[in-house]
mmCIF file of C-alpha atoms in Angstrom:
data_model
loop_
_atom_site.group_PDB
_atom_site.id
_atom_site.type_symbol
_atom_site.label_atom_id
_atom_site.label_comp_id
_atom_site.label_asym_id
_atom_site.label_seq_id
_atom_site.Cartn_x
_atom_site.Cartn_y
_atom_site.Cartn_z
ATOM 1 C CA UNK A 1 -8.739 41.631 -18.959
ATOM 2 C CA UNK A 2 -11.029 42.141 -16.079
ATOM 3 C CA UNK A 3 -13.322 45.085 -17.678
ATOM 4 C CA UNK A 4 -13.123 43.329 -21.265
ATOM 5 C CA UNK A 5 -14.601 39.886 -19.240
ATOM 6 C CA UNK A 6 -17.389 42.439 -17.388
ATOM 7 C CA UNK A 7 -18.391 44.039 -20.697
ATOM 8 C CA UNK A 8 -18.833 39.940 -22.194
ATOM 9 C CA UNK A 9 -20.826 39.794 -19.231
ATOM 10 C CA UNK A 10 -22.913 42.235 -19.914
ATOM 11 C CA UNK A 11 -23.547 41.921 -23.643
ATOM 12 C CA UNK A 12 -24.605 38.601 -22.792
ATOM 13 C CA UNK A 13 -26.890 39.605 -19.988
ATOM 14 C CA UNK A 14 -28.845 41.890 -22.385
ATOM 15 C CA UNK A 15 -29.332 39.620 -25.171
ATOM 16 C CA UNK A 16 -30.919 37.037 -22.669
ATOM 17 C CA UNK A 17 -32.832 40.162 -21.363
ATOM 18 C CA UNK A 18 -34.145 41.393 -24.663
ATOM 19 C CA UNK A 19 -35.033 37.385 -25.413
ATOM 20 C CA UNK A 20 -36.641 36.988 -22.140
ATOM 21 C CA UNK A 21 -38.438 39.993 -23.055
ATOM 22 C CA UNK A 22 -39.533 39.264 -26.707
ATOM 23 C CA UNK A 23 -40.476 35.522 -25.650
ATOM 24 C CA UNK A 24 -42.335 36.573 -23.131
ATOM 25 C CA UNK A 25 -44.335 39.204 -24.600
ATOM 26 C CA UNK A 26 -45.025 37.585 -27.782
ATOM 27 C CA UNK A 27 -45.986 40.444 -30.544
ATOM 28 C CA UNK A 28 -49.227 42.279 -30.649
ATOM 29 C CA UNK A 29 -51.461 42.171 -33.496
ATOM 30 C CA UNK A 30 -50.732 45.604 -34.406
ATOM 31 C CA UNK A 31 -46.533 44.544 -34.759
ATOM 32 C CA UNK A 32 -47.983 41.404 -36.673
ATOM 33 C CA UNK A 33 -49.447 43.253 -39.191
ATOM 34 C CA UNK A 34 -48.223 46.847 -39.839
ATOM 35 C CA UNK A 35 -48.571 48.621 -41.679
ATOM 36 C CA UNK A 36 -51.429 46.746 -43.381
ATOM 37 C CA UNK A 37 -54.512 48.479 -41.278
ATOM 38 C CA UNK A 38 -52.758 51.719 -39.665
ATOM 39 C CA UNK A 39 -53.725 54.183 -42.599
ATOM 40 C CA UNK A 40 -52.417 55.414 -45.852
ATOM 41 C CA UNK A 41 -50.248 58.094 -44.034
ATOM 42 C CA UNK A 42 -48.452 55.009 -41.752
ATOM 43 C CA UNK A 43 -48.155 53.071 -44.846
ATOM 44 C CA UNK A 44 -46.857 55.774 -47.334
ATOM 45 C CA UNK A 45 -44.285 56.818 -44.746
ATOM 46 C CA UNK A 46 -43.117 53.111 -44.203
ATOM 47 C CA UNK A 47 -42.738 52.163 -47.860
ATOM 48 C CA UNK A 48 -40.570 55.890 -48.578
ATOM 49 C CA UNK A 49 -38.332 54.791 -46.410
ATOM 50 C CA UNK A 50 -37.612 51.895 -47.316
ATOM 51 C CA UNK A 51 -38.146 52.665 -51.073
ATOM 52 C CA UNK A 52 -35.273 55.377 -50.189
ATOM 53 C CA UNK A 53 -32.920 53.257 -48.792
ATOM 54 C CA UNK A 54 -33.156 50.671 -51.643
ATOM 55 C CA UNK A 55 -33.112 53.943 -54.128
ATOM 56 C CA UNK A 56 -29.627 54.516 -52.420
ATOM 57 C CA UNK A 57 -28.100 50.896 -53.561
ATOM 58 C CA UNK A 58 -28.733 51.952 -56.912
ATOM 59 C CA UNK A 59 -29.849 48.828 -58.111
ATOM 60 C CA UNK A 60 -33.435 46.485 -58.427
ATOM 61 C CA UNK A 61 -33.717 43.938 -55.639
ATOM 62 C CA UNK A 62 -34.901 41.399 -57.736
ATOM 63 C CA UNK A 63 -33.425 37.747 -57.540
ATOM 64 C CA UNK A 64 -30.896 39.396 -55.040
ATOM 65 C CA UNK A 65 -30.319 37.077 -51.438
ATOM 66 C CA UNK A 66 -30.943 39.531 -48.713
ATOM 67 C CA UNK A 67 -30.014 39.039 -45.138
ATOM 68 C CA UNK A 68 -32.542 40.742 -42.699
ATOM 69 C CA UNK A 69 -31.044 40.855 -39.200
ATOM 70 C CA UNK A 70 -32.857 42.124 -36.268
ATOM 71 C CA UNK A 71 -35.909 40.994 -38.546
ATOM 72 C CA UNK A 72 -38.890 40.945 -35.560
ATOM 73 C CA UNK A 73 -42.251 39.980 -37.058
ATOM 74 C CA UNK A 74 -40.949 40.300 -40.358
ATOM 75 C CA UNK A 75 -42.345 44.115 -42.002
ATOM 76 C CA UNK A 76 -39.594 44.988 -43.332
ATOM 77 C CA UNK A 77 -38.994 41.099 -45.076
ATOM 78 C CA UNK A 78 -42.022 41.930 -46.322
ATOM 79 C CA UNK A 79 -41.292 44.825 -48.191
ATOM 80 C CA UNK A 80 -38.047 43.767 -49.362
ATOM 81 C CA UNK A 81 -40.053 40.313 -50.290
ATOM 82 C CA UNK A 82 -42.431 42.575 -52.699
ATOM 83 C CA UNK A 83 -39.214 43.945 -53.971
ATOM 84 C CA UNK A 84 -38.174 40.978 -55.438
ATOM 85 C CA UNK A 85 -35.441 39.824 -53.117
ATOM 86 C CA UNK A 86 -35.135 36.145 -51.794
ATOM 87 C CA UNK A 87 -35.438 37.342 -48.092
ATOM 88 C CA UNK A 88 -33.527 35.131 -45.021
ATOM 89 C CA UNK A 89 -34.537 36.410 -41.804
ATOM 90 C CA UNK A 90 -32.504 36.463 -38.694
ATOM 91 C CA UNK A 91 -33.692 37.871 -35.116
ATOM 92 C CA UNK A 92 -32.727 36.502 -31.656
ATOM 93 C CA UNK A 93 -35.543 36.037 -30.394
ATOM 94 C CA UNK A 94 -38.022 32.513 -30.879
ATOM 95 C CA UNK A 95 -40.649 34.579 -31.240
ATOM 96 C CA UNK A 96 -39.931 37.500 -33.478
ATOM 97 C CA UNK A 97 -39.506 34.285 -35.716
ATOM 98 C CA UNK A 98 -42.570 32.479 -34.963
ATOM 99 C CA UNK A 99 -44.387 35.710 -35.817
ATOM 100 C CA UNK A 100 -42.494 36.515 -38.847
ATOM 101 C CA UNK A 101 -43.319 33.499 -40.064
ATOM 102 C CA UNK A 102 -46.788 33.769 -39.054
ATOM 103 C CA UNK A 103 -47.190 37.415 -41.016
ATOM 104 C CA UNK A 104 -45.372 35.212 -44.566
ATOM 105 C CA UNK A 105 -48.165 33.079 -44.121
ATOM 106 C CA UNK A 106 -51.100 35.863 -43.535
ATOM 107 C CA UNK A 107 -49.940 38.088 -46.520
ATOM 108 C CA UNK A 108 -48.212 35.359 -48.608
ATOM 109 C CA UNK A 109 -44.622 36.087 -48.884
ATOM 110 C CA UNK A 110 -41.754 33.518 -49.204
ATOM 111 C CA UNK A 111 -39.686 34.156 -46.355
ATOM 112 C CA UNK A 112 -36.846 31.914 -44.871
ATOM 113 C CA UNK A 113 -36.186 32.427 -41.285
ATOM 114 C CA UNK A 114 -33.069 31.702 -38.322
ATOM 115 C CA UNK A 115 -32.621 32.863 -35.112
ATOM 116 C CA UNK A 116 -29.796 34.158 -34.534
ATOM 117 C CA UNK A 117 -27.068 36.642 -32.830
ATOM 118 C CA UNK A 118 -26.455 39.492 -35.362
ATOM 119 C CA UNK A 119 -23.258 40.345 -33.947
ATOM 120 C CA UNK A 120 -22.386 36.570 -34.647
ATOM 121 C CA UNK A 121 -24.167 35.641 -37.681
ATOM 122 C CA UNK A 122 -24.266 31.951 -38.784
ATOM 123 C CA UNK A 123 -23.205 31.619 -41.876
ATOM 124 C CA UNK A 124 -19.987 31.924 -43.966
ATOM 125 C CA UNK A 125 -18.505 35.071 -45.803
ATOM 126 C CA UNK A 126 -19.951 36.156 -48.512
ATOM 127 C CA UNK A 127 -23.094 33.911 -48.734
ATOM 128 C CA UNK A 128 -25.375 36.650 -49.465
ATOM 129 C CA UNK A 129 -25.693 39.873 -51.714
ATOM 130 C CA UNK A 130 -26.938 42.169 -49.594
ATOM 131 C CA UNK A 131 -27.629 42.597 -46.052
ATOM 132 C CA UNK A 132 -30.344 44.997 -44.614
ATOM 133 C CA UNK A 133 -31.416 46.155 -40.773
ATOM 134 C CA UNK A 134 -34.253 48.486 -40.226
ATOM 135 C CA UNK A 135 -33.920 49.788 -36.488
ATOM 136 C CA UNK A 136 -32.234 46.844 -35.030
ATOM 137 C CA UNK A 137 -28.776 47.642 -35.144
ATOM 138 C CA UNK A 138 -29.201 50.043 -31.647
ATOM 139 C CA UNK A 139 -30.667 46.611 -30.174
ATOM 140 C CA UNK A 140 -27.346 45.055 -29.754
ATOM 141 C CA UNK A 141 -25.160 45.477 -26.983
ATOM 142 C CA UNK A 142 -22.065 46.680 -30.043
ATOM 143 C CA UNK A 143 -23.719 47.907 -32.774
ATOM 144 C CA UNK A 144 -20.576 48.638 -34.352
ATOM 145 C CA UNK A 145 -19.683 44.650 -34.322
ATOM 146 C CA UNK A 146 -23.167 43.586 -36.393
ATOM 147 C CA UNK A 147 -22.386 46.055 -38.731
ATOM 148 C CA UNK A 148 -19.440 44.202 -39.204
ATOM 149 C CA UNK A 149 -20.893 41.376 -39.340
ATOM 150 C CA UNK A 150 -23.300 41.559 -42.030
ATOM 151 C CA UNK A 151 -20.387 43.315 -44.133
ATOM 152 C CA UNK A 152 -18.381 39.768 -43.821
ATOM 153 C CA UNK A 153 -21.951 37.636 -45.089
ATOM 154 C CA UNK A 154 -22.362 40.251 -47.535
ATOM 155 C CA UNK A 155 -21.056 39.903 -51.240
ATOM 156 C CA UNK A 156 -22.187 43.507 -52.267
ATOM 157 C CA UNK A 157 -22.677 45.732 -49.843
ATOM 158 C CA UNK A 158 -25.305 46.626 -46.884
ATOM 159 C CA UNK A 159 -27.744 49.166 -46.233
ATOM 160 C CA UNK A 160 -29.404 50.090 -43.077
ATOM 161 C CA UNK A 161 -32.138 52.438 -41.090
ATOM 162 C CA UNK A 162 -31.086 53.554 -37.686
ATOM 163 C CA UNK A 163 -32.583 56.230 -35.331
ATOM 164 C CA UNK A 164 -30.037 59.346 -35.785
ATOM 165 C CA UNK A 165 -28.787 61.727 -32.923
ATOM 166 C CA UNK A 166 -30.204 64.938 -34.325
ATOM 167 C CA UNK A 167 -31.946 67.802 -33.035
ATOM 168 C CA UNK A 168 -35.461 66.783 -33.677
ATOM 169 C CA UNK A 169 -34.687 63.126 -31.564
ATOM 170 C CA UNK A 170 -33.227 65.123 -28.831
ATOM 171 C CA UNK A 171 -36.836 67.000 -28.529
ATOM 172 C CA UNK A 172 -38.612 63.837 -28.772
ATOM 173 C CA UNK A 173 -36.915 62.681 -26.349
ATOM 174 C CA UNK A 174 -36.733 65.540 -24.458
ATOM 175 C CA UNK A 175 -41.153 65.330 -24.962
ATOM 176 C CA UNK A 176 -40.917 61.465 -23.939
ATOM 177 C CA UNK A 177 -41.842 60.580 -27.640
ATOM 178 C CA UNK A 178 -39.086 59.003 -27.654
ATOM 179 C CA UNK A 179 -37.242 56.999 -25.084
ATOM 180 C CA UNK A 180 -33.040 56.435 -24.344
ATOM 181 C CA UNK A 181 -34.338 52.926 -23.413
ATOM 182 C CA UNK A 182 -36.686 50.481 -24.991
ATOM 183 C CA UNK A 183 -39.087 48.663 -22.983
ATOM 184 C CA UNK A 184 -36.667 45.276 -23.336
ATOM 185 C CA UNK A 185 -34.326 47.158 -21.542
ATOM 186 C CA UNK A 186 -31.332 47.723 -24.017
ATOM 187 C CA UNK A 187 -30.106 51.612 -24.687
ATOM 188 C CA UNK A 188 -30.977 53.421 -27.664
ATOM 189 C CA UNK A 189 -27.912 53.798 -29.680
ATOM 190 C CA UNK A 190 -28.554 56.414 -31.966
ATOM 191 C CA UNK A 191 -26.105 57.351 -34.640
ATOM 192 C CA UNK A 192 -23.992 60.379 -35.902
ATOM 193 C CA UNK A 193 -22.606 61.061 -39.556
#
């Protein structure tokens, strides 16, 4: 009972960590608006893959309600937006919402937004089609529980883009490329088949 009540503990000390962070940081231009101004090659690479992962549902996203956890300033909304979908965003942090919001407005995307725990999502089973994270799942403190998660508000299924534990992370890591910790402090989870 004691190490279940530490690990609570903890959980809850990095999500007011990573929201401390994120508030207090706000979100650069650069986050605000990628890929829009990075190049063709940035902006080809984006859209593949997400245009792979949608490929993968084997359907159109169009008219389908779309749950975006771990949504940040909103890129990936975006995309999905242009797809057709009717797009709620969810993040836990104020401002990843403010500036998602912000970005809807700049490039003129409807775009609802929460904020919200992903590993407790607010609303009731089944209330959307799909759901849909794009390197936010390794955020939480249990992955493993917003995964469940957005299966219980999902009606169809889910789909998601994580960092993977393969060879070519380990030598980016390895090179400092990549890190085993984000600057908001929380641990790279990165997942296995």
């Amino acid at each position: 009972l004691r190490e279940k009540y530490t690990n609570k503990q903890e959980e809850v000390t990095q999500k007011k960590e990573q929201m401390a962070y994120f508030n207090n940081k706000g979100f650069s231009d650069l986050e605000i608006n990628r890929p829009h101004g990075l190049g063709r090659l940035y902006s080809f690479l984006m859209e593949y893959k997400l245009k792979t992962a949608i490929r993968l549902l084997g359907c159109s996203l169009k008219g389908v309600r779309l749950l975006n956890i771990c949504c940040g300033s909103g890129m990936e909304a975006e995309f999905l937006s242009s797809q057709g979908a009717k797009v709620m965003g969810l993040d836990i942090s104020q401002e990843a919402i403010k500036e998602a919001k912000k970005r809807a407005e700049i490039y003129g995307f409807d775009l609802d937004l929460i904020v919200g725990d992903a590993e407790n999502i607010p609303f009731v089973s089944r209330c959307f089609d799909y759901g849909f994270s794009h390197d936010g799942l390794h955020h939480l403190p249990d992955p493993k529980r917003g995964i469940l998660e957005l299966s219980r508000v999902a009606n169809k299924g889910i789909f998601f883009i994580e960092p993977a534990s393969a060879l070519l992370t380990k030598l980016a890591c390895f090179l400092g490329v990549a890190k085993e910790r984000e600057p908001s402090g929380n641990r790279v989870y990165r997942f296995k088949k």
